[in-house]
Short mmCIF file of C-alpha atoms and ligand atoms in Angstrom, two decimals:
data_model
loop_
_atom_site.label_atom_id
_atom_site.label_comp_id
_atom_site.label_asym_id
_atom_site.label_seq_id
_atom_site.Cartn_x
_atom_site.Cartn_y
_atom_site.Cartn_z
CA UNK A 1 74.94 30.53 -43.46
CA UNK A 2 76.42 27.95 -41.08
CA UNK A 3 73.64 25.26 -39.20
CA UNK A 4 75.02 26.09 -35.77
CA UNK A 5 74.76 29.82 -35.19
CA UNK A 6 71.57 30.72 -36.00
CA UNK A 7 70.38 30.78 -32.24
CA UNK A 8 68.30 33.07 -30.64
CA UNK A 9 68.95 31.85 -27.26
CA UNK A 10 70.98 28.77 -27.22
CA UNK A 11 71.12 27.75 -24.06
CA UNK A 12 67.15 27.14 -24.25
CA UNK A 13 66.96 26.08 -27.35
CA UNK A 14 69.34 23.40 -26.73
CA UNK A 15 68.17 22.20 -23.34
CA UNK A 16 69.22 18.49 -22.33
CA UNK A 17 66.05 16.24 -22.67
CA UNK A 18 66.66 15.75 -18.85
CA UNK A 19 66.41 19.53 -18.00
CA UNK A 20 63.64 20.12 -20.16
CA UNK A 21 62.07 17.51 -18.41
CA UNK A 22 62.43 19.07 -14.94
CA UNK A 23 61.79 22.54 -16.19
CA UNK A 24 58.12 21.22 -18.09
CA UNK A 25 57.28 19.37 -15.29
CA UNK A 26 58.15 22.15 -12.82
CA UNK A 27 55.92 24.77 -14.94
CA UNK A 28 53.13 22.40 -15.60
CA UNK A 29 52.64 21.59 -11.89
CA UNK A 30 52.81 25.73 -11.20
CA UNK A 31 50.35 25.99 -14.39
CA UNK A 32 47.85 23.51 -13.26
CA UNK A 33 47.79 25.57 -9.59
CA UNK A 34 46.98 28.46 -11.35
CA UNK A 35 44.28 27.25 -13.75
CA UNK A 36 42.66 25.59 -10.74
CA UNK A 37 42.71 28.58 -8.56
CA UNK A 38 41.70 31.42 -11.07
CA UNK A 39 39.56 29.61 -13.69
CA UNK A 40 36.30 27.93 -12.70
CA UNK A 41 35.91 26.57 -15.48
CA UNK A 42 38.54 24.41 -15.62
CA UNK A 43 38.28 23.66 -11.81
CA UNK A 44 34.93 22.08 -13.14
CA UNK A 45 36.30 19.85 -15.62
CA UNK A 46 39.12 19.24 -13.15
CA UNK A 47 37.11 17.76 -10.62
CA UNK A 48 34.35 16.04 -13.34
CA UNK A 49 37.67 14.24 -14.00
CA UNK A 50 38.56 13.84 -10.34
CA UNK A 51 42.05 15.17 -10.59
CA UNK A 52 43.56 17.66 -8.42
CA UNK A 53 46.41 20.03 -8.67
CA UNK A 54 48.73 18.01 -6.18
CA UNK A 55 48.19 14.92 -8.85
CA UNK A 56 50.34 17.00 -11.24
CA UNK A 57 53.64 16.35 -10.72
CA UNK A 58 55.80 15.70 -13.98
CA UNK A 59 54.79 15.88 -17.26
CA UNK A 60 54.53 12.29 -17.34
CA UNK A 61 50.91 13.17 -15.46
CA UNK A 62 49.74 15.17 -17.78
CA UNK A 63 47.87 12.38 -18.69
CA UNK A 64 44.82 12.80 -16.01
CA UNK A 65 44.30 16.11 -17.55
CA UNK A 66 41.36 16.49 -19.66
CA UNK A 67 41.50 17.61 -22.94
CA UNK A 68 40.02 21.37 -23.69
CA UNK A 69 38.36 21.95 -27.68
CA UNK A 70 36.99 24.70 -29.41
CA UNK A 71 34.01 23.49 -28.25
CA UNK A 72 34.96 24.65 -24.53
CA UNK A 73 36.24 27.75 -26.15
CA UNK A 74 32.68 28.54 -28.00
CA UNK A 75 31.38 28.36 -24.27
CA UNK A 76 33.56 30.29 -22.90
CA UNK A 77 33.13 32.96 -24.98
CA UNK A 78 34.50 35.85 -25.38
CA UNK A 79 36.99 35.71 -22.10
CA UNK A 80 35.26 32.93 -19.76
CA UNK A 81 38.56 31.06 -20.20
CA UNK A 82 41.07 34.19 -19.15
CA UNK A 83 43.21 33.41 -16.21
CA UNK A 84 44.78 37.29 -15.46
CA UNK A 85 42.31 39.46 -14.19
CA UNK A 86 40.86 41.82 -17.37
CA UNK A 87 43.10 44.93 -16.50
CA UNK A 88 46.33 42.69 -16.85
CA UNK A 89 45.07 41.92 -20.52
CA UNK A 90 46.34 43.69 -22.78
CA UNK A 91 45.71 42.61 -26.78
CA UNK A 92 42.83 40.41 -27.91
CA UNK A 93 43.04 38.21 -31.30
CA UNK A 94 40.27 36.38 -32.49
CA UNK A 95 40.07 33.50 -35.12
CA UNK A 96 37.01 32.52 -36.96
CA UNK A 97 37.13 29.33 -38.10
CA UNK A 98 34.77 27.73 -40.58
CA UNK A 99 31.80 27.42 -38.33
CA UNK A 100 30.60 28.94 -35.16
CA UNK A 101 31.51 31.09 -32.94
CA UNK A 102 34.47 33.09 -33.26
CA UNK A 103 37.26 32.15 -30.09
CA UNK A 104 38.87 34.95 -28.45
CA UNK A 105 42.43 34.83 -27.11
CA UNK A 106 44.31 37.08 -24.16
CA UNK A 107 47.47 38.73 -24.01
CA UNK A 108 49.32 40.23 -20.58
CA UNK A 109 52.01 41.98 -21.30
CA UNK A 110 54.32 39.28 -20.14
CA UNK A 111 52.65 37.31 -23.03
CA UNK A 112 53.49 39.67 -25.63
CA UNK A 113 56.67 40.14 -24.79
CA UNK A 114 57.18 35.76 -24.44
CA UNK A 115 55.63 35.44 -28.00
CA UNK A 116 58.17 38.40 -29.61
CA UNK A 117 60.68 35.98 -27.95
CA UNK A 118 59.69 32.95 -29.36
CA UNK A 119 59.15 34.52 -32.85
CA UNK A 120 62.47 36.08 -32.31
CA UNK A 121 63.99 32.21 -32.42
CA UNK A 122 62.00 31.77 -35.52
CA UNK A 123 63.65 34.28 -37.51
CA UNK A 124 66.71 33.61 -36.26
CA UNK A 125 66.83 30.13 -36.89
CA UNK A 126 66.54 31.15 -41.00
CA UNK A 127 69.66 33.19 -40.77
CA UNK A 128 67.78 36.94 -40.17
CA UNK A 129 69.69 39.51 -37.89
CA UNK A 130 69.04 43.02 -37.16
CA UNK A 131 70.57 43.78 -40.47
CA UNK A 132 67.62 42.07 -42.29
CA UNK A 133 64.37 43.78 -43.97
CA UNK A 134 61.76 41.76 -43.18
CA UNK A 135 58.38 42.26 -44.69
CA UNK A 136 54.97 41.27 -43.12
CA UNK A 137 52.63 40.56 -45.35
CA UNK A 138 50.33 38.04 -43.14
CA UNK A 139 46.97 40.28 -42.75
CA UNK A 140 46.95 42.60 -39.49
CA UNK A 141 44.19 42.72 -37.26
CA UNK A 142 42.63 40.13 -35.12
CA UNK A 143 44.76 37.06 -36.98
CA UNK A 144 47.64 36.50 -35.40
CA UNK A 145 49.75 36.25 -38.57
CA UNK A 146 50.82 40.41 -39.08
CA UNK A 147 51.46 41.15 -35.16
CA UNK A 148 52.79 38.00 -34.71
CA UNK A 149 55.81 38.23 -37.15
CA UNK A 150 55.85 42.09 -36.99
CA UNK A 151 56.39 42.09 -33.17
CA UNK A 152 58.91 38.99 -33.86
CA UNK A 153 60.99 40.91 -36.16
CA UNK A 154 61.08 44.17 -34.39
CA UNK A 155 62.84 42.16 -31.34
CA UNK A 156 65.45 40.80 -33.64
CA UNK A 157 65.77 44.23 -34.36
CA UNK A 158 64.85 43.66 -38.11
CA UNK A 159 63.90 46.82 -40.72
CA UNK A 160 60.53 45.72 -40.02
CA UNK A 161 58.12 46.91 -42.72
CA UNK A 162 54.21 46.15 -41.98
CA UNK A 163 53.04 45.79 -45.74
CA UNK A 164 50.12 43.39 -44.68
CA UNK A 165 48.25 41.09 -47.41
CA UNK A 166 47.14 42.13 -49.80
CA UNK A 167 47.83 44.99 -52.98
CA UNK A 168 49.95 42.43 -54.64
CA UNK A 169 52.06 45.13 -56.90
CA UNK A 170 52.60 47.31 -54.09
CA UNK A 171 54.49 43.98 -52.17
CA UNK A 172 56.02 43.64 -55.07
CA UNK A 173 57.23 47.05 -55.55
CA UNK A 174 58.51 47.50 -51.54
CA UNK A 175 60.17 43.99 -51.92
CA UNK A 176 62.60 46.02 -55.26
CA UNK A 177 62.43 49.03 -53.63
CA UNK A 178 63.66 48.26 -49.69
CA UNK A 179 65.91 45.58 -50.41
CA UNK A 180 63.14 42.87 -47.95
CA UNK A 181 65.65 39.86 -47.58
CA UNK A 182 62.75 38.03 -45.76
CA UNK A 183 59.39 37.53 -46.55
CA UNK A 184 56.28 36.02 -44.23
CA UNK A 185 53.06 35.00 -45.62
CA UNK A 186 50.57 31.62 -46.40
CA UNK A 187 52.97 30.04 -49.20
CA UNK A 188 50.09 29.99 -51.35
CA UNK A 189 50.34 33.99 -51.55
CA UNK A 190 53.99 33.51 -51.99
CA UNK A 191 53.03 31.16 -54.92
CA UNK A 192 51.33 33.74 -55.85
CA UNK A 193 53.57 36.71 -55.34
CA UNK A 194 55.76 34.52 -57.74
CA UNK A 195 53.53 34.48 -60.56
CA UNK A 196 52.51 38.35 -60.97
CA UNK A 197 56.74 39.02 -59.89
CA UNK A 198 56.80 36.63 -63.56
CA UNK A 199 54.51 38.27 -65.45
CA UNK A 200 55.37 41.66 -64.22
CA UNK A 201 59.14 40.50 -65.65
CA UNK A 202 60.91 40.76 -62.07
CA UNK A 203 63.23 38.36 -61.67
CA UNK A 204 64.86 36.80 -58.56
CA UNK A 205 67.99 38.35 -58.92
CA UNK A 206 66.55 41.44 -58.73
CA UNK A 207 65.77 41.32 -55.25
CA UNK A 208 67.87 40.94 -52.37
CA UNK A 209 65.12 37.92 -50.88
CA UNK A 210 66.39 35.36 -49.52
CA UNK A 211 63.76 33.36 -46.87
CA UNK A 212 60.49 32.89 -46.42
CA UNK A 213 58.68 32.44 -43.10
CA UNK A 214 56.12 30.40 -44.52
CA UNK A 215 52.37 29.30 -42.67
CA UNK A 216 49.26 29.50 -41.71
CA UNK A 217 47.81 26.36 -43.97
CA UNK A 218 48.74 23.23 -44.78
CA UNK A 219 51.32 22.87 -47.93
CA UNK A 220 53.19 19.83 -49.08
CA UNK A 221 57.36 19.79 -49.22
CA UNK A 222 56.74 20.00 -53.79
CA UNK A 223 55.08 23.08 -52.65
CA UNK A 224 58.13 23.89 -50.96
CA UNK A 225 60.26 23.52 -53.92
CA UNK A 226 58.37 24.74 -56.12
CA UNK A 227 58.19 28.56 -53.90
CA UNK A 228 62.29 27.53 -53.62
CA UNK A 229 62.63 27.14 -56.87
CA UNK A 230 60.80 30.40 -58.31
CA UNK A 231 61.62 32.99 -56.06
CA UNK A 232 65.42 31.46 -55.08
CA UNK A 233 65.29 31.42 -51.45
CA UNK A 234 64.82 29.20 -48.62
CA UNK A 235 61.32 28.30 -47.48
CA UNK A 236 60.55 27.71 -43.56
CA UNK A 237 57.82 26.15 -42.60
CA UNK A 238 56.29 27.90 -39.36
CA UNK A 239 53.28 26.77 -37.31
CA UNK A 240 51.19 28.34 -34.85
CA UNK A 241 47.40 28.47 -34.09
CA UNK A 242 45.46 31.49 -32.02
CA UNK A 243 44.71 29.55 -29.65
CA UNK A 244 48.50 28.65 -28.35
CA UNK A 245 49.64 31.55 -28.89
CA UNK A 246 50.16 31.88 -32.87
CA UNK A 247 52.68 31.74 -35.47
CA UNK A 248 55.97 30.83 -33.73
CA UNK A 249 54.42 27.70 -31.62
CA UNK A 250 57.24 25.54 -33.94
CA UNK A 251 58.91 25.79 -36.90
CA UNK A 252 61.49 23.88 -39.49
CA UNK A 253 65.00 24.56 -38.89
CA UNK A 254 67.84 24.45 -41.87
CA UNK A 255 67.67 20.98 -42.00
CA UNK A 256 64.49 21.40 -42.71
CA UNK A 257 63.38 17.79 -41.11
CA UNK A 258 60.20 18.33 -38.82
CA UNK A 259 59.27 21.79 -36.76
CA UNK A 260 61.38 21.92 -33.52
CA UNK A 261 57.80 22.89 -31.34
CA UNK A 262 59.58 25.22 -28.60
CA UNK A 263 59.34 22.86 -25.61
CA UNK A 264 60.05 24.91 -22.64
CA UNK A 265 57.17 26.99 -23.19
CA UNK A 266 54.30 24.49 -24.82
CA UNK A 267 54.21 20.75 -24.19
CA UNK A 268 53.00 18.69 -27.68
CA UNK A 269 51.25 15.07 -27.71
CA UNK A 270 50.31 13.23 -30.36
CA UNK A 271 46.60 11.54 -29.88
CA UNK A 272 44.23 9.28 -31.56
CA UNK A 273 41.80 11.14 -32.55
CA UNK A 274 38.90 8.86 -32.16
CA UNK A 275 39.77 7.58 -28.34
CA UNK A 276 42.13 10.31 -27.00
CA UNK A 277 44.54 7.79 -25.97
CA UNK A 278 48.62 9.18 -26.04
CA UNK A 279 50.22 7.70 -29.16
CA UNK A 280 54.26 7.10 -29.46
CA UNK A 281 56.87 9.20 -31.08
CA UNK A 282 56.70 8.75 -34.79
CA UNK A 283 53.11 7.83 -35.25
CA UNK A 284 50.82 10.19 -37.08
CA UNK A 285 47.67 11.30 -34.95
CA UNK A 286 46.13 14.64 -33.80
CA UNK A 287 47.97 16.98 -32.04
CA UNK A 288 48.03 18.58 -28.61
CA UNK A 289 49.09 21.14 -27.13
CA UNK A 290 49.30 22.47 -23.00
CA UNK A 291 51.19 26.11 -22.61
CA UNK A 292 53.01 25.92 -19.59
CA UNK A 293 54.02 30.25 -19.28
CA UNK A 294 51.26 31.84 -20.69
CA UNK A 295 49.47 34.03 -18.12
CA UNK A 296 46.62 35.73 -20.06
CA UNK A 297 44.96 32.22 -21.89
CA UNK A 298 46.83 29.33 -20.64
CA UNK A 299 45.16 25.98 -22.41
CA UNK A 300 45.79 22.56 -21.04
CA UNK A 301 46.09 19.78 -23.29
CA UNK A 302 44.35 21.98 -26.15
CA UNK A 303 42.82 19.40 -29.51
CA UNK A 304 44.39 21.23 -32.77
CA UNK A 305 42.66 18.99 -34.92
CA UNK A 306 46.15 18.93 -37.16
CA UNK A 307 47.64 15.61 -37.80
CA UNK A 308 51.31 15.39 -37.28
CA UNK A 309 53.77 13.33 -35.41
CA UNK A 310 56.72 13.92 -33.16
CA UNK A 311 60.18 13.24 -33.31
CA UNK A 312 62.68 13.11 -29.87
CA UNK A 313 65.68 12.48 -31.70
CA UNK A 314 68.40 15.24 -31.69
CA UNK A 315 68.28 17.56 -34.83
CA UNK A 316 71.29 18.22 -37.02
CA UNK A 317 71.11 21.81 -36.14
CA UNK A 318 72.20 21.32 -32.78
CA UNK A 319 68.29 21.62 -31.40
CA UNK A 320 66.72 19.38 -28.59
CA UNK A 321 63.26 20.46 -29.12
CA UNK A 322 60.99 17.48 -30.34
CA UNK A 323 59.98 18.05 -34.28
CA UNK A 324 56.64 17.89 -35.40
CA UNK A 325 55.76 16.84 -38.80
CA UNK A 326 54.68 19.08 -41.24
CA UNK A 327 50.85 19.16 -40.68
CA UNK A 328 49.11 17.53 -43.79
CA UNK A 329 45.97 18.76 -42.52
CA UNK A 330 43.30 18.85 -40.07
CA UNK A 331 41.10 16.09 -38.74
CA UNK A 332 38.05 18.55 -39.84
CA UNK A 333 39.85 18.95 -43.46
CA UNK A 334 39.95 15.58 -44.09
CA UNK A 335 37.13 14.84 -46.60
CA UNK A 336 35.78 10.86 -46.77
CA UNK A 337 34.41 10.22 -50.26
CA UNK A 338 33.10 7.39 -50.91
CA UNK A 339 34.24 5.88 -47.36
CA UNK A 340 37.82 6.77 -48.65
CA UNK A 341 39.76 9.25 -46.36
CA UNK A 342 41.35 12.06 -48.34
CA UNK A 343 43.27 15.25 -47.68
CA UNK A 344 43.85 17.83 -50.29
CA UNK A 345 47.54 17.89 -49.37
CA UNK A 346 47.67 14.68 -51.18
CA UNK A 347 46.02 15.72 -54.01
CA UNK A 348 48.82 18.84 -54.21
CA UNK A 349 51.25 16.28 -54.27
CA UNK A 350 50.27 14.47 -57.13
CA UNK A 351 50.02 17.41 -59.25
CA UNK A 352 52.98 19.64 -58.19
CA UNK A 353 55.10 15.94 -58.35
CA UNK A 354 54.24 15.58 -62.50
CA UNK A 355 54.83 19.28 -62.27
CA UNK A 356 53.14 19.72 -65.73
CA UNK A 357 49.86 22.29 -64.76
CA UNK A 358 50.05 25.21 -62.55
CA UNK A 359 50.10 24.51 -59.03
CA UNK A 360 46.96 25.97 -58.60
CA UNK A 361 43.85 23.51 -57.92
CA UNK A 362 40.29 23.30 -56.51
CA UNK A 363 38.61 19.83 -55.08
CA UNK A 364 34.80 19.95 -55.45
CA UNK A 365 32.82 16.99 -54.17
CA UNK A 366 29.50 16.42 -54.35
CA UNK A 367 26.75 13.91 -54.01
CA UNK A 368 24.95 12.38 -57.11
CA UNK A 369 21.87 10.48 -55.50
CA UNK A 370 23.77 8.41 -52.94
CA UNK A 371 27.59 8.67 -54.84
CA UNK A 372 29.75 11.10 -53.72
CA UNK A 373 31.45 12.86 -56.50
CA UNK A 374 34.99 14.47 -56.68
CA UNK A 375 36.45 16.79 -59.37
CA UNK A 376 39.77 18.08 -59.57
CA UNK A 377 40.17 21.56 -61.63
CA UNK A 378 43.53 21.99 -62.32
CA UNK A 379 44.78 24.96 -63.71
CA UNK A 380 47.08 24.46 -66.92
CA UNK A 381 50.20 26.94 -67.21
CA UNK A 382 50.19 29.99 -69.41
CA UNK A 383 51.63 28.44 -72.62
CA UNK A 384 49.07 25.24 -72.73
CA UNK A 385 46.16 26.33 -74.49
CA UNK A 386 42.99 24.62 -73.99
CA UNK A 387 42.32 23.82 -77.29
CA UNK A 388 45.14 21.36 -78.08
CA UNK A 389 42.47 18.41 -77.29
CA UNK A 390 44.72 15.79 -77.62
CA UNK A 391 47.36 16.91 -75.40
CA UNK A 392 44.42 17.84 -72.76
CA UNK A 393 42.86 14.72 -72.88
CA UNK A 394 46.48 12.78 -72.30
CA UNK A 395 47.19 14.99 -69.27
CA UNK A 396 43.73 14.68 -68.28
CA UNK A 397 44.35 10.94 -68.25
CA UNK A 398 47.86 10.80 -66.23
CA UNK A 399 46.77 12.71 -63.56
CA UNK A 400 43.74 10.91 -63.07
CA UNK A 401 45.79 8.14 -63.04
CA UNK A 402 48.15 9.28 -60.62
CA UNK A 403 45.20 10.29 -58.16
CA UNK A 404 43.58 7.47 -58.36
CA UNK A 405 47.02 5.18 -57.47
CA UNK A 406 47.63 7.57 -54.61
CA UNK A 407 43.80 8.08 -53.01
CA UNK A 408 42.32 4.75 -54.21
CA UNK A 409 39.65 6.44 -55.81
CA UNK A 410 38.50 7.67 -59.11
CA UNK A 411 38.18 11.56 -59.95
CA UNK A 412 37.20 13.74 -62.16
CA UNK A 413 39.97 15.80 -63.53
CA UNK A 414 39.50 19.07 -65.02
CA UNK A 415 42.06 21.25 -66.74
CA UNK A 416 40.70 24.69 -66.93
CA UNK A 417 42.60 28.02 -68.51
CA UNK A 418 45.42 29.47 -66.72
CA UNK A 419 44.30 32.10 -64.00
CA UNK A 420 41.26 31.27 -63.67
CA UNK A 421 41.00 29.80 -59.81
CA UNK A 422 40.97 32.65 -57.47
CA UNK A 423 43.99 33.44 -55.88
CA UNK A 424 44.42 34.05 -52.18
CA UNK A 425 45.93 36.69 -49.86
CA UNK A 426 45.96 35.18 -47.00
CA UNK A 427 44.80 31.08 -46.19
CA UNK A 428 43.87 29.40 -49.52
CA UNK A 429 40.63 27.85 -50.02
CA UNK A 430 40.95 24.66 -51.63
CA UNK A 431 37.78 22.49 -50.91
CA UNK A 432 34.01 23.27 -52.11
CA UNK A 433 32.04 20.55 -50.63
CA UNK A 434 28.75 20.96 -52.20
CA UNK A 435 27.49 17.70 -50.16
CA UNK A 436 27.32 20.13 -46.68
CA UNK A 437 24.92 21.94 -47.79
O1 LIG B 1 47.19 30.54 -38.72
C1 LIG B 1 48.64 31.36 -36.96
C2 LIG B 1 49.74 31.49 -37.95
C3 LIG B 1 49.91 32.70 -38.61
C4 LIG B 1 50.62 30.44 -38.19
C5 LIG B 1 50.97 32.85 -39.50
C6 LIG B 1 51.67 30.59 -39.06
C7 LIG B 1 51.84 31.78 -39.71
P1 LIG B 1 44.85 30.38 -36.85
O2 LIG B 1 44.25 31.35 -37.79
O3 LIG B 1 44.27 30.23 -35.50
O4 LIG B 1 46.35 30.75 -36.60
O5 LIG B 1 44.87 28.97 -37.59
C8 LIG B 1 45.51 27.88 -37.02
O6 LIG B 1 46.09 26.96 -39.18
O7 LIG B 1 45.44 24.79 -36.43
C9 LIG B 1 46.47 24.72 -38.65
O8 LIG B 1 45.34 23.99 -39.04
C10 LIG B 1 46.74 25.80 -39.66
N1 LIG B 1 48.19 26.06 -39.76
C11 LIG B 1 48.89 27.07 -39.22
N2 LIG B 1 50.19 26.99 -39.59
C12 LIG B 1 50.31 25.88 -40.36
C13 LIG B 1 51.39 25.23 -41.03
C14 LIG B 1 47.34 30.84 -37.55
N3 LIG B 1 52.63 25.72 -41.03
C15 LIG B 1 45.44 26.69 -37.92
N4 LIG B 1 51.11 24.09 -41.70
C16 LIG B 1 46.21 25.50 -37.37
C17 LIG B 1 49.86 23.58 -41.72
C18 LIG B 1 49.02 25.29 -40.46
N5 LIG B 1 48.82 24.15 -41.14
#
């Protein structure tokens, strides 16, 4: 599989900065028209702002936009924030979130057909052609995951088989039996796929896999290897959220070096989250997004809450498009014990790093009088039994260790018996934080 043929469409994906400069700034001047004309809304905010469309000229102005949140979303609901008249729409999909209000999302057909596209580059970029089998088994229905790749696939003019999550056997089973070559869903169901594949005695080389289109939660580059490693194939990372669009808003190339965020089609800044001011290249903050094509939901300068950064510098793939980070996790994930900031994607680290438990782990923080608390319950692997004290206790120790050189802070660690944290079809849940409630 050689680095520099594995385009979609080339000649966009490879844009000069300069012409991707013109073309964004030509699209978000023509987007901002549109927005201003067909969505009171956002005329609102415009003018609370006191910015007009004929103050949008380049992207470089994007800057006098405001921002839009979930918040605005919430009071929008369900299609307050549509800019195509209702018969023009043509799919909804919905995302839940933690709290609140579900947000709603709207689809012409042009918008369909943009985001089969743009998935289309996705799987193409992993080496996928029309003579691959790719299975989908991201959930179907209002997450964007299953019609997202399924569509995606379908234009690449895939085998495209619609397993969604879920009935882990039966994945298993279709994967032996249809020869799938690629496989999409959250990596920790792949992690998980992995482990019943082992126990069931399927090996590797007994299917014909060989990527993953890999998303939907945050997961740390061990985790990577370690989904590499068992199932022997090539992991991509892809990121999306409902909002833009879903999956296929970037993702890692070969080189697997940062997510080239498709550029002509959604412009990315990097924040601070606390004043909103634009940050550099290279500096971690939370990050943005404006779609400059979508007709159905277009979103200016839309708060993810993800933390990334962005990288300008030409890929070794051949690809202009700026590279996000891999996410490590949203502002709203980010738990503060004990005035320490933490994200669970560190945690993962530590533990899939020493590589000696399963990679399977659940935080739980609570409050003891004024003290916050945090426990770690780390699963051991099939062949440590629990009642080898000793060895327990040492792990116990080193990874306590470890955390507590990494975070700053001391935690509980608890090794509990193989299988017993629940596994997850679709996005893991890794945090109980008792102190919420
Ligand atoms: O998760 C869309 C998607 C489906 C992406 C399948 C990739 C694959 P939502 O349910 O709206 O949409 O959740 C979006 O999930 O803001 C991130 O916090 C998180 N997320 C998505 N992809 C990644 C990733 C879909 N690759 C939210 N790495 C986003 C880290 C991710 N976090």
């Amino acid at each position: 599989m050689s680095a520099m043929n594995n385009f979609w469409d080339q000649k966009n994906e490879c844009l000069s900065r300069d012409e991707l400069h013109d073309l964004q700034s030509k699209r978000l001047a023509a987007l901002v028209k549109r927005v201003y004309t067909n969505v009171p809304y956002y005329r609102n905010k415009m003018h609370d702002k006191g910015v007009l469309p004929e103050d949008i000229k380049s992207v470089e102005d994007i800057e006098k936009l405001p921002f839009t949140t979930k918040q605005d979303l919430r009071e929008t609901y369900p299609f307050g924030l549509f800019a195509s008249p209702m018969d023009e729409i043509m799919r909804v999909h919905a995302s839940s979130g933690t709290t609140g209000k579900q947000t709603v999302v709207g689809y012409t057909a042009d918008d369909i057909s943009l985001w089969s596209e743009l998935m289309a580059r996705c799987f193409t970029m992993t080496g996928a052609d029309k003579s691959a089998v790719v299975q989908v088994s991201y959930g179907y229905g209002l997450f964007t995951g299953g019609l997202g790749a399924h569509y995606g696939a379908e234009r690449i003019g895939a085998v495209t088989v619609p397993t969604s999550s879920g009935n882990t056997q039966r994945q298993i089973t279709i994967m032996q039996d249809f020869g799938t070559t690629v496989l999409c869903c959250t990596p920790s169901y792949a992690l998980f796929l992995a482990e019943t594949m082992e126990e069931a005695g399927v090996k590797p080389e007994d299917l014909k896999l060989k990527a993953g289109v890999f998303g939907a939660e945050p997961w740390t580059e061990s985790m990577r290897s370690e989904i590499e490693s068992r199932l022997k194939i090539k992991a991509f990372d892809i990121y999306g959220l409902s909002e833009i669009m879903g999956p296929g808003v970037s993702m890692d190339c070969i080189c697997q070096n940062g997510l080239h965020v498709w550029e002509d089609h959604f412009i990315p800044e990097i924040i601070d989250p606390d004043t909103g001011a634009s940050l550099p290249g290279n500096t971690n903050g939370e990050l943005v997004f404006t779609t400059l094509t979508k007709q159905g939901f277009p979103l200016i300068r839309y708060r993810t809450r993800d933390v990334s950064s962005l990288n300008y510098e030409k890929c070794g793939c051949g690809r202009t498009m700026a590279r996000m980070a891999k996410p490590c996790g949203r502002t709203d994930d980010m738990l503060i014990i004990r005035g320490v900031n933490v994200f669970p994607s560190q945690i993962e680290s530590v533990l899939l790093e020493m590589g000696e438990t399963s990679p399977h782990y659940m935080i739980i923080v609570d409050r003891v009088g004024t003290l916050d608390t945090i426990e770690i319950q780390v699963e051991l692997t099939p062949d440590m039994l629990s009642d080898e004290v000793k060895k327990i206790e040492d792990l116990e120790n080193r990874i306590r260790k470890n955390i507590e050189s990494i975070l700053g802070l001391a935690a509980k660690i608890t090794l509990v018996e193989s299988k017993t944290i629940q596994r997850s079809e679709g996005k893991a849940k890794r945090v109980i934080d008792k102190r919420s409630k």
